[in-house]
Amino acid sequence: MAHAPDLASLEDRTPSGIAGAFSRAIRAGDLLPGDRLPTVRAVAAELGVSPATVSAAWQALRRTGAVVSRGRAGTYVHDIPTPWLSPRQRELVGAGPDGLRLDLSRGTPDPQLLPSLAPALQRVSQRAGTLTYQDEPVLPELRTVLAASWPYAAEALTVVDGATDGLTRALEQIVQYGDRVVLESPSFPPFFDLVEALGGEIVPVELDDRGIRPDALRKALASRPVAVVLQPRAHNPTGVAMDATRVGQLARVLQRAPHGVPWVIEDDHSAGISTSPDVTLASLLPEKVVHIRSYSKSHGPDLRIAAMSGPAELIDRIVARRMLGPAWTSRMVQTILLDLLTSSQSLDEVGEARRQYFARQRTIVTELAAHGIDMPPPDGINLWLAVRDERAALVHLSASGIRAAGGTPFLAGDATTPGEAFVRVTTGLVSPDDAADVAAAIAEAVVAV
């Protein structure tokens, strides 16, 4: 066992303890991507346990994505799969959900709480036609509905293929090689990858229980960033939300920026299911804010549709650039969204989903409090937890049949405090019947080493 951990001194010889020892060896670099793990029988013989115990440990490691089974060829430390994903997204991808009781790692909505598409699909034209390729990119009827629900009087509004598409389109117009971009840390991992792919430099800012800290933003603005990216509510991964007071504080900090006000891009990705106020810096800085509202969490990720607003000068450039690529977001999809935003049945279904997520988050928080973990209920569908050891926590949860996401991809590298570790759990997927068991597993994972 040239690369294996020192098993002779291993005290905890349960599946969780064995998995933890090998997980630590992988993190320390003693076992490298592509290395073959010792055979189940060899480990069982050295530890004096049954092969079934070691097999259970290997299964726990597979569930966290640390290792992969290749049948009779053995079990190997996971190589980088999915080359189509950006670096931090790869870190979020582990083994599939086979054998898992609950996969709470994805950050996706509960499919059972999405509104039914059947009525909307029945009202869509049977032919996917359009009069001309140069038609108005946004259906006029949809534009009217969007504008009526928008949190401020936007100068220009368009539709894009999801929130990340909108963020990408905006940053492509703003960021040049070497420019600095302020990002929350923690934040949604693809944001970090996107800024780096554009040749930008990440300037991380810390959060508190109301979003970006004004003092952290003030310090970051000294680096002359061209843009600030933030999530106003249902923050992924922390679940924090800004209020009107914080909006005012951040606006004042931005207005006093020593090198001019940078662009602010807001990703309101969970608007339909958030229970926090619909706030935006555009109410105070309309000439410098791009506001993006996604309908993935509320109406379905595969619709791939979001609306974005901002000054006409920038939105028009984004629309013009899209005309040289996809040109427009499918008008069939726009028609479906229009139906979902105006149908009483769909409105009721989204409202019920919002209530369900609200209740689920509070149930989990109440159950965690019974285990001595006190925290405010998060907005949205995710729970962000400080743990003693990230990999150990993931292995422990996996041994309980639960998959969560490690916190590392959500943090800007130079903004990570030594000794800090986190996991993100999509607790919006946890039914009331499972809440007590999930909370108990989370509480044990928090202190796992």
CSV table of C-alpha atoms in Angstrom, one decimal:
chain,number,residue,atom,x,y,z
A,1,MET,CA,0.0,0.0,0.0
A,2,ALA,CA,2.6,2.5,-1.1
A,3,HIS,CA,0.2,5.5,-1.2
A,4,ALA,CA,-2.3,4.4,1.4
A,5,PRO,CA,-2.7,6.2,4.8
A,6,ASP,CA,-1.2,4.7,7.9
A,7,LEU,CA,-3.9,2.2,8.8
A,8,ALA,CA,-2.2,0.5,11.7
A,9,SER,CA,-2.8,3.6,13.9
A,10,LEU,CA,-6.4,4.1,12.7
A,11,GLU,CA,-8.7,4.0,15.8
A,12,ASP,CA,-12.1,4.5,14.1
A,13,ARG,CA,-12.5,1.4,11.9
A,14,THR,CA,-16.1,2.0,11.0
A,15,PRO,CA,-17.0,2.7,7.3
A,16,SER,CA,-17.0,6.4,8.2
A,17,GLY,CA,-13.6,6.3,9.9
A,18,ILE,CA,-12.0,4.3,7.1
A,19,ALA,CA,-13.4,6.7,4.4
A,20,GLY,CA,-12.2,9.6,6.4
A,21,ALA,CA,-8.7,8.3,6.6
A,22,PHE,CA,-8.5,7.8,2.8
A,23,SER,CA,-10.2,11.2,2.2
A,24,ARG,CA,-7.5,12.9,4.3
A,25,ALA,CA,-4.8,11.1,2.3
A,26,ILE,CA,-6.4,12.4,-0.9
A,27,ARG,CA,-6.5,15.9,0.4
A,28,ALA,CA,-2.9,15.7,1.5
A,29,GLY,CA,-1.7,14.5,-1.9
A,30,ASP,CA,-0.6,11.1,-0.6
A,31,LEU,CA,-3.2,9.7,-3.1
A,32,LEU,CA,-3.3,11.5,-6.4
A,33,PRO,CA,-6.0,11.7,-9.1
A,34,GLY,CA,-5.8,8.4,-11.0
A,35,ASP,CA,-4.2,6.5,-8.2
A,36,ARG,CA,-5.6,3.1,-7.5
A,37,LEU,CA,-6.9,2.4,-4.0
A,38,PRO,CA,-5.8,-0.8,-2.2
A,39,THR,CA,-8.1,-3.7,-2.7
A,40,VAL,CA,-11.0,-4.2,-0.3
A,41,ARG,CA,-9.6,-7.5,0.9
A,42,ALA,CA,-6.1,-6.0,1.6
A,43,VAL,CA,-7.5,-3.1,3.6
A,44,ALA,CA,-9.9,-5.4,5.5
A,45,ALA,CA,-7.0,-7.8,6.4
A,46,GLU,CA,-4.8,-5.0,7.6
A,47,LEU,CA,-7.5,-3.5,9.8
A,48,GLY,CA,-9.0,-6.7,10.9
A,49,VAL,CA,-12.5,-5.8,9.7
A,50,SER,CA,-14.9,-7.4,7.3
A,51,PRO,CA,-14.7,-6.7,3.5
A,52,ALA,CA,-18.3,-5.4,3.8
A,53,THR,CA,-17.1,-2.7,6.2
A,54,VAL,CA,-14.4,-1.5,3.7
A,55,SER,CA,-16.9,-1.8,0.8
A,56,ALA,CA,-19.2,0.6,2.7
A,57,ALA,CA,-16.3,3.0,3.1
A,58,TRP,CA,-15.5,2.9,-0.6
A,59,GLN,CA,-19.2,3.5,-1.3
A,60,ALA,CA,-19.2,6.6,0.9
A,61,LEU,CA,-16.1,8.0,-0.9
A,62,ARG,CA,-17.7,7.4,-4.3
A,63,ARG,CA,-20.8,9.3,-3.2
A,64,THR,CA,-18.7,12.4,-2.4
A,65,GLY,CA,-17.0,12.2,-5.7
A,66,ALA,CA,-13.6,11.5,-4.2
A,67,VAL,CA,-13.1,8.1,-5.9
A,68,VAL,CA,-14.6,6.2,-8.8
A,69,SER,CA,-15.2,2.5,-9.3
A,70,ARG,CA,-13.9,0.9,-12.5
A,71,GLY,CA,-15.4,-2.6,-11.8
A,72,ARG,CA,-12.9,-5.4,-11.7
A,73,ALA,CA,-10.1,-2.9,-12.4
A,74,GLY,CA,-10.5,-1.5,-8.9
A,75,THR,CA,-11.4,1.8,-7.3
A,76,TYR,CA,-9.4,5.0,-8.2
A,77,VAL,CA,-9.0,8.5,-7.0
A,78,HIS,CA,-11.3,10.6,-9.2
A,79,ASP,CA,-9.7,12.2,-12.2
A,80,ILE,CA,-11.2,15.4,-13.6
A,81,PRO,CA,-14.4,14.4,-15.4
A,82,THR,CA,-16.7,16.5,-17.4
A,83,PRO,CA,-14.2,18.6,-19.4
A,84,TRP,CA,-17.1,20.8,-20.6
A,85,LEU,CA,-17.4,22.3,-17.2
A,86,SER,CA,-15.4,25.2,-15.8
A,87,PRO,CA,-12.8,24.4,-13.0
A,88,ARG,CA,-15.0,25.3,-10.0
A,89,GLN,CA,-18.0,23.6,-11.5
A,90,ARG,CA,-16.0,20.4,-11.8
A,91,GLU,CA,-15.4,20.6,-8.1
A,92,LEU,CA,-19.1,20.5,-7.5
A,93,VAL,CA,-19.6,17.4,-9.6
A,94,GLY,CA,-19.1,14.1,-7.8
A,95,ALA,CA,-20.4,10.7,-8.2
A,96,GLY,CA,-24.0,10.3,-9.3
A,97,PRO,CA,-26.9,9.8,-6.8
A,98,ASP,CA,-26.8,5.9,-7.1
A,99,GLY,CA,-27.4,4.5,-3.6
A,100,LEU,CA,-28.0,7.9,-2.1
A,101,ARG,CA,-31.1,8.6,0.0
A,102,LEU,CA,-31.0,12.3,-0.7
A,103,ASP,CA,-28.9,14.4,-3.1
A,104,LEU,CA,-28.8,17.8,-1.6
A,105,SER,CA,-25.7,19.1,-3.5
A,106,ARG,CA,-27.2,20.5,-6.6
A,107,GLY,CA,-28.8,23.8,-5.6
A,108,THR,CA,-31.8,23.1,-7.8
A,109,PRO,CA,-35.5,23.5,-7.0
A,110,ASP,CA,-37.8,20.6,-6.0
A,111,PRO,CA,-39.3,19.3,-9.3
A,112,GLN,CA,-42.5,18.6,-7.5
A,113,LEU,CA,-42.9,22.3,-6.6
A,114,LEU,CA,-42.5,23.7,-10.2
A,115,PRO,CA,-45.6,24.8,-11.9
A,116,SER,CA,-47.2,22.5,-14.5
A,117,LEU,CA,-46.2,23.4,-18.0
A,118,ALA,CA,-49.1,21.5,-19.6
A,119,PRO,CA,-51.6,24.4,-19.9
A,120,ALA,CA,-49.0,26.7,-21.3
A,121,LEU,CA,-47.7,24.2,-23.8
A,122,GLN,CA,-51.3,23.7,-25.0
A,123,ARG,CA,-51.5,27.4,-25.9
A,124,VAL,CA,-48.2,27.6,-27.7
A,125,SER,CA,-48.4,27.7,-31.5
A,126,GLN,CA,-47.9,24.3,-33.1
A,127,ARG,CA,-45.4,25.8,-35.5
A,128,ALA,CA,-42.2,27.5,-34.4
A,129,GLY,CA,-42.4,30.4,-36.8
A,130,THR,CA,-41.4,34.0,-36.8
A,131,LEU,CA,-42.0,36.7,-39.4
A,132,THR,CA,-38.4,37.8,-39.7
A,133,TYR,CA,-35.0,37.2,-38.0
A,134,GLN,CA,-34.9,40.9,-37.2
A,135,ASP,CA,-38.1,40.9,-35.1
A,136,GLU,CA,-38.1,42.6,-31.7
A,137,PRO,CA,-36.2,40.3,-29.4
A,138,VAL,CA,-38.8,40.5,-26.6
A,139,LEU,CA,-42.4,39.7,-27.0
A,140,PRO,CA,-44.3,43.0,-26.4
A,141,GLU,CA,-46.8,41.3,-24.2
A,142,LEU,CA,-44.1,39.7,-22.1
A,143,ARG,CA,-42.2,43.0,-21.8
A,144,THR,CA,-45.4,44.6,-20.4
A,145,VAL,CA,-45.8,41.9,-17.8
A,146,LEU,CA,-42.2,42.1,-16.8
A,147,ALA,CA,-42.1,45.8,-16.5
A,148,ALA,CA,-45.2,45.8,-14.3
A,149,SER,CA,-43.4,43.5,-11.8
A,150,TRP,CA,-40.0,45.0,-12.0
A,151,PRO,CA,-38.5,46.6,-8.8
A,152,TYR,CA,-37.8,49.9,-10.5
A,153,ALA,CA,-38.6,51.9,-13.6
A,154,ALA,CA,-36.0,50.4,-16.0
A,155,GLU,CA,-34.8,52.4,-19.0
A,156,ALA,CA,-34.3,49.2,-21.1
A,157,LEU,CA,-35.2,45.6,-20.6
A,158,THR,CA,-34.5,42.4,-22.6
A,159,VAL,CA,-34.7,38.6,-22.3
A,160,VAL,CA,-31.7,36.3,-22.2
A,161,ASP,CA,-31.1,32.5,-21.7
A,162,GLY,CA,-30.8,32.4,-17.9
A,163,ALA,CA,-29.2,34.5,-15.2
A,164,THR,CA,-25.6,33.3,-16.0
A,165,ASP,CA,-26.1,34.1,-19.7
A,166,GLY,CA,-27.2,37.6,-18.7
A,167,LEU,CA,-24.2,38.1,-16.3
A,168,THR,CA,-21.9,36.8,-19.1
A,169,ARG,CA,-23.4,39.2,-21.7
A,170,ALA,CA,-23.0,42.1,-19.3
A,171,LEU,CA,-19.4,41.4,-18.2
A,172,GLU,CA,-18.4,40.8,-21.8
A,173,GLN,CA,-19.3,44.4,-22.5
A,174,ILE,CA,-17.7,45.8,-19.4
A,175,VAL,CA,-14.5,43.7,-18.6
A,176,GLN,CA,-11.3,43.9,-20.5
A,177,TYR,CA,-8.1,41.9,-19.9
A,178,GLY,CA,-6.6,42.9,-16.5
A,179,ASP,CA,-9.7,44.6,-15.2
A,180,ARG,CA,-10.8,44.0,-11.6
A,181,VAL,CA,-14.2,42.7,-10.7
A,182,VAL,CA,-15.6,42.7,-7.1
A,183,LEU,CA,-17.3,39.4,-6.2
A,184,GLU,CA,-18.8,38.2,-3.0
A,185,SER,CA,-17.0,35.5,-1.2
A,186,PRO,CA,-18.6,33.1,-0.8
A,187,SER,CA,-20.5,33.2,-4.1
A,188,PHE,CA,-21.8,31.1,-7.0
A,189,PRO,CA,-18.7,29.2,-8.3
A,190,PRO,CA,-19.2,29.9,-12.1
A,191,PHE,CA,-18.9,33.7,-11.3
A,192,PHE,CA,-15.3,33.2,-10.3
A,193,ASP,CA,-14.6,31.1,-13.4
A,194,LEU,CA,-16.3,33.6,-15.7
A,195,VAL,CA,-14.3,36.6,-14.5
A,196,GLU,CA,-11.1,34.6,-14.9
A,197,ALA,CA,-12.1,33.4,-18.4
A,198,LEU,CA,-12.5,37.0,-19.4
A,199,GLY,CA,-9.0,37.8,-18.2
A,200,GLY,CA,-10.3,39.7,-15.1
A,201,GLU,CA,-8.9,39.8,-11.6
A,202,ILE,CA,-11.2,38.9,-8.7
A,203,VAL,CA,-11.5,41.3,-5.8
A,204,PRO,CA,-13.4,39.4,-3.0
A,205,VAL,CA,-15.6,41.1,-0.5
A,206,GLU,CA,-17.0,39.6,2.7
A,207,LEU,CA,-20.7,39.2,3.6
A,208,ASP,CA,-22.6,39.6,6.8
A,209,ASP,CA,-26.2,38.7,7.5
A,210,ARG,CA,-27.4,41.4,5.1
A,211,GLY,CA,-25.1,40.9,2.2
A,212,ILE,CA,-22.0,42.7,1.2
A,213,ARG,CA,-20.4,44.6,4.1
A,214,PRO,CA,-20.1,48.3,3.3
A,215,ASP,CA,-16.6,48.5,4.8
A,216,ALA,CA,-15.5,45.5,2.7
A,217,LEU,CA,-16.9,47.2,-0.4
A,218,ARG,CA,-15.2,50.5,0.4
A,219,LYS,CA,-11.9,48.7,0.7
A,220,ALA,CA,-12.4,46.8,-2.6
A,221,LEU,CA,-13.3,50.0,-4.5
A,222,ALA,CA,-9.7,51.3,-3.8
A,223,SER,CA,-8.5,48.7,-6.4
A,224,ARG,CA,-10.5,50.5,-9.2
A,225,PRO,CA,-12.8,47.7,-10.2
A,226,VAL,CA,-15.0,48.0,-13.3
A,227,ALA,CA,-17.8,46.0,-11.9
A,228,VAL,CA,-19.4,44.7,-8.7
A,229,VAL,CA,-21.4,41.4,-8.9
A,230,LEU,CA,-23.9,40.7,-6.1
A,231,GLN,CA,-27.0,38.6,-5.2
A,232,PRO,CA,-29.6,40.8,-3.5
A,233,ARG,CA,-31.5,38.0,-1.9
A,234,ALA,CA,-31.6,34.2,-1.5
A,235,HIS,CA,-27.9,34.4,-1.8
A,236,ASN,CA,-26.2,31.3,-3.1
A,237,PRO,CA,-24.8,29.7,-1.0
A,238,THR,CA,-25.5,31.6,2.3
A,239,GLY,CA,-29.2,32.4,2.0
A,240,VAL,CA,-28.7,36.0,3.2
A,241,ALA,CA,-30.7,38.9,1.8
A,242,MET,CA,-30.2,42.6,1.6
A,243,ASP,CA,-32.7,45.0,3.0
A,244,ALA,CA,-33.4,48.7,2.0
A,245,THR,CA,-31.0,50.0,4.7
A,246,ARG,CA,-28.2,47.9,3.3
A,247,VAL,CA,-29.0,49.0,-0.3
A,248,GLY,CA,-28.7,52.6,0.9
A,249,GLN,CA,-25.4,52.0,2.6
A,250,LEU,CA,-23.9,50.3,-0.4
A,251,ALA,CA,-25.2,53.0,-2.8
A,252,ARG,CA,-23.5,55.7,-0.7
A,253,VAL,CA,-20.2,53.8,-0.7
A,254,LEU,CA,-20.4,53.4,-4.4
A,255,GLN,CA,-21.2,57.1,-5.0
A,256,ARG,CA,-18.1,58.0,-3.0
A,257,ALA,CA,-15.8,55.6,-5.0
A,258,PRO,CA,-12.5,57.4,-5.4
A,259,HIS,CA,-12.2,56.4,-9.1
A,260,GLY,CA,-15.8,56.7,-10.2
A,261,VAL,CA,-18.9,54.4,-9.8
A,262,PRO,CA,-18.3,50.9,-11.3
A,263,TRP,CA,-21.1,48.9,-12.9
A,264,VAL,CA,-23.2,46.9,-10.5
A,265,ILE,CA,-24.7,43.6,-11.8
A,266,GLU,CA,-27.4,42.1,-9.6
A,267,ASP,CA,-28.3,38.4,-9.9
A,268,ASP,CA,-31.8,38.0,-8.5
A,269,HIS,CA,-31.9,34.2,-9.3
A,270,SER,CA,-34.6,33.2,-6.9
A,271,ALA,CA,-37.1,36.0,-7.3
A,272,GLY,CA,-40.2,33.9,-7.5
A,273,ILE,CA,-39.5,31.8,-4.4
A,274,SER,CA,-37.7,34.3,-2.2
A,275,THR,CA,-39.6,35.7,0.8
A,276,SER,CA,-37.3,38.7,1.2
A,277,PRO,CA,-38.1,42.2,-0.1
A,278,ASP,CA,-37.4,42.9,-3.8
A,279,VAL,CA,-34.6,45.4,-3.4
A,280,THR,CA,-32.2,46.8,-6.0
A,281,LEU,CA,-29.4,49.3,-6.1
A,282,ALA,CA,-31.0,50.5,-9.4
A,283,SER,CA,-33.5,52.4,-7.3
A,284,LEU,CA,-30.7,54.7,-6.3
A,285,LEU,CA,-28.1,54.2,-9.1
A,286,PRO,CA,-30.2,53.4,-12.2
A,287,GLU,CA,-27.5,54.6,-14.6
A,288,LYS,CA,-24.9,52.1,-13.3
A,289,VAL,CA,-27.0,49.0,-12.4
A,290,VAL,CA,-27.8,45.9,-14.4
A,291,HIS,CA,-30.6,43.9,-12.7
A,292,ILE,CA,-31.1,40.2,-13.8
A,293,ARG,CA,-34.1,38.2,-12.7
A,294,SER,CA,-34.1,34.5,-13.4
A,295,TYR,CA,-37.1,32.2,-13.6
A,296,SER,CA,-35.2,28.9,-13.2
A,297,LYS,CA,-35.8,28.4,-9.5
A,298,SER,CA,-39.4,29.3,-9.6
A,299,HIS,CA,-40.6,28.0,-13.0
A,300,GLY,CA,-38.0,25.4,-14.1
A,301,PRO,CA,-34.2,25.4,-14.8
A,302,ASP,CA,-34.7,23.9,-18.3
A,303,LEU,CA,-36.7,26.9,-19.5
A,304,ARG,CA,-33.3,28.7,-19.6
A,305,ILE,CA,-34.9,32.2,-19.4
A,306,ALA,CA,-34.2,35.4,-17.5
A,307,ALA,CA,-35.0,39.1,-17.9
A,308,MET,CA,-32.4,41.8,-17.5
A,309,SER,CA,-32.6,45.6,-17.3
A,310,GLY,CA,-30.3,48.5,-17.2
A,311,PRO,CA,-29.3,51.7,-19.0
A,312,ALA,CA,-30.3,51.6,-22.7
A,313,GLU,CA,-26.7,52.4,-23.7
A,314,LEU,CA,-25.5,49.0,-22.2
A,315,ILE,CA,-28.6,46.9,-22.8
A,316,ASP,CA,-28.7,47.9,-26.5
A,317,ARG,CA,-25.1,46.8,-26.9
A,318,ILE,CA,-25.9,43.4,-25.3
A,319,VAL,CA,-28.9,43.0,-27.6
A,320,ALA,CA,-26.9,43.9,-30.7
A,321,ARG,CA,-24.2,41.4,-29.7
A,322,ARG,CA,-26.7,38.6,-29.3
A,323,MET,CA,-28.0,39.3,-32.7
A,324,LEU,CA,-24.7,38.1,-34.0
A,325,GLY,CA,-25.1,34.9,-32.1
A,326,PRO,CA,-28.3,33.3,-30.9
A,327,ALA,CA,-30.1,36.5,-31.9
A,328,TRP,CA,-33.0,36.1,-29.5
A,329,THR,CA,-34.4,33.8,-26.8
A,330,SER,CA,-36.9,31.4,-28.3
A,331,ARG,CA,-40.2,33.2,-28.7
A,332,MET,CA,-41.9,29.9,-27.9
A,333,VAL,CA,-40.1,29.8,-24.5
A,334,GLN,CA,-41.1,33.5,-24.0
A,335,THR,CA,-44.7,32.6,-24.8
A,336,ILE,CA,-44.5,29.8,-22.2
A,337,LEU,CA,-43.1,32.2,-19.6
A,338,LEU,CA,-45.8,34.8,-20.4
A,339,ASP,CA,-48.4,32.2,-19.8
A,340,LEU,CA,-46.8,31.1,-16.5
A,341,LEU,CA,-46.6,34.7,-15.3
A,342,THR,CA,-50.3,35.4,-16.1
A,343,SER,CA,-52.1,32.1,-15.4
A,344,SER,CA,-53.8,32.0,-12.1
A,345,GLN,CA,-53.0,28.3,-11.7
A,346,SER,CA,-49.3,28.9,-12.3
A,347,LEU,CA,-49.3,31.9,-9.9
A,348,ASP,CA,-50.9,29.8,-7.2
A,349,GLU,CA,-48.4,27.0,-7.8
A,350,VAL,CA,-45.4,29.3,-7.5
A,351,GLY,CA,-46.9,30.9,-4.4
A,352,GLU,CA,-47.3,27.5,-2.8
A,353,ALA,CA,-43.7,26.6,-3.7
A,354,ARG,CA,-42.6,29.8,-2.0
A,355,ARG,CA,-44.5,28.8,1.1
A,356,GLN,CA,-43.1,25.3,1.1
A,357,TYR,CA,-39.5,26.4,0.8
A,358,PHE,CA,-40.1,29.0,3.6
A,359,ALA,CA,-41.5,26.2,5.8
A,360,ARG,CA,-38.8,23.7,5.0
A,361,GLN,CA,-36.0,26.1,5.8
A,362,ARG,CA,-37.5,26.9,9.2
A,363,THR,CA,-38.2,23.3,10.0
A,364,ILE,CA,-34.5,22.4,9.3
A,365,VAL,CA,-33.3,25.4,11.4
A,366,THR,CA,-35.6,24.4,14.2
A,367,GLU,CA,-34.3,20.8,14.1
A,368,LEU,CA,-30.7,22.0,14.0
A,369,ALA,CA,-31.3,24.2,17.1
A,370,ALA,CA,-32.3,21.0,19.0
A,371,HIS,CA,-28.7,19.8,18.3
A,372,GLY,CA,-27.1,23.0,19.5
A,373,ILE,CA,-26.7,24.7,16.1
A,374,ASP,CA,-28.3,28.1,16.1
A,375,MET,CA,-28.7,30.1,12.9
A,376,PRO,CA,-31.3,32.3,11.3
A,377,PRO,CA,-33.5,30.7,8.6
A,378,PRO,CA,-32.0,31.3,5.2
A,379,ASP,CA,-33.8,32.8,2.3
A,380,GLY,CA,-34.1,30.5,-0.8
A,381,ILE,CA,-33.3,26.8,-0.9
A,382,ASN,CA,-29.7,26.5,0.4
A,383,LEU,CA,-28.1,26.3,3.9
A,384,TRP,CA,-24.4,27.3,4.4
A,385,LEU,CA,-22.7,25.7,7.4
A,386,ALA,CA,-19.3,26.1,9.0
A,387,VAL,CA,-17.8,22.7,9.7
A,388,ARG,CA,-14.7,21.4,11.4
A,389,ASP,CA,-13.4,19.7,8.2
A,390,GLU,CA,-15.0,19.9,4.8
A,391,ARG,CA,-14.1,16.5,3.4
A,392,ALA,CA,-14.9,14.7,6.7
A,393,ALA,CA,-18.3,16.4,6.8
A,394,LEU,CA,-19.1,15.3,3.2
A,395,VAL,CA,-17.9,11.8,3.9
A,396,HIS,CA,-20.0,11.6,7.1
A,397,LEU,CA,-23.1,12.9,5.3
A,398,SER,CA,-22.5,10.4,2.5
A,399,ALA,CA,-22.3,7.6,5.0
A,400,SER,CA,-25.8,8.7,6.1
A,401,GLY,CA,-27.0,8.6,2.5
A,402,ILE,CA,-26.9,12.3,2.0
A,403,ARG,CA,-24.8,14.2,-0.6
A,404,ALA,CA,-23.9,17.9,0.0
A,405,ALA,CA,-21.6,20.3,-1.8
A,406,GLY,CA,-18.2,21.2,-0.4
A,407,GLY,CA,-17.7,24.9,0.4
A,408,THR,CA,-14.3,25.3,-1.3
A,409,PRO,CA,-15.6,26.1,-4.9
A,410,PHE,CA,-17.8,28.9,-3.4
A,411,LEU,CA,-14.9,30.8,-1.9
A,412,ALA,CA,-12.4,33.1,-3.6
A,413,GLY,CA,-9.0,31.5,-3.0
A,414,ASP,CA,-7.3,34.4,-1.4
A,415,ALA,CA,-10.4,35.2,0.7
A,416,THR,CA,-10.4,31.9,2.5
A,417,THR,CA,-9.3,32.2,6.1
A,418,PRO,CA,-7.0,29.3,7.2
A,419,GLY,CA,-8.9,26.8,9.2
A,420,GLU,CA,-12.3,27.8,7.8
A,421,ALA,CA,-14.4,25.0,6.2
A,422,PHE,CA,-18.0,25.0,4.9
A,423,VAL,CA,-20.6,22.8,3.2
A,424,ARG,CA,-23.7,23.9,1.3
A,425,VAL,CA,-26.8,21.8,1.7
A,426,THR,CA,-29.9,22.3,-0.5
A,427,THR,CA,-32.3,22.0,2.4
A,428,GLY,CA,-35.2,23.3,0.2
A,429,LEU,CA,-35.3,19.7,-1.1
A,430,VAL,CA,-35.9,18.2,2.4
A,431,SER,CA,-39.5,17.2,3.1
A,432,PRO,CA,-40.9,17.6,6.7
A,433,ASP,CA,-40.7,13.8,7.1
A,434,ASP,CA,-37.0,13.8,6.5
A,435,ALA,CA,-36.1,17.0,8.3
A,436,ALA,CA,-35.2,15.5,11.7
A,437,ASP,CA,-32.9,12.8,10.2
A,438,VAL,CA,-31.2,15.3,7.9
A,439,ALA,CA,-30.6,17.7,10.7
A,440,ALA,CA,-29.2,15.0,12.9
A,441,ALA,CA,-26.8,14.0,10.1
A,442,ILE,CA,-25.8,17.6,9.5
A,443,ALA,CA,-25.1,18.2,13.2
A,444,GLU,CA,-22.8,15.2,13.3
A,445,ALA,CA,-21.1,16.2,10.1
A,446,VAL,CA,-20.4,19.7,11.5
A,447,VAL,CA,-18.0,18.3,14.0
A,448,ALA,CA,-16.6,15.3,12.0
A,449,VAL,CA,-12.9,15.1,11.6
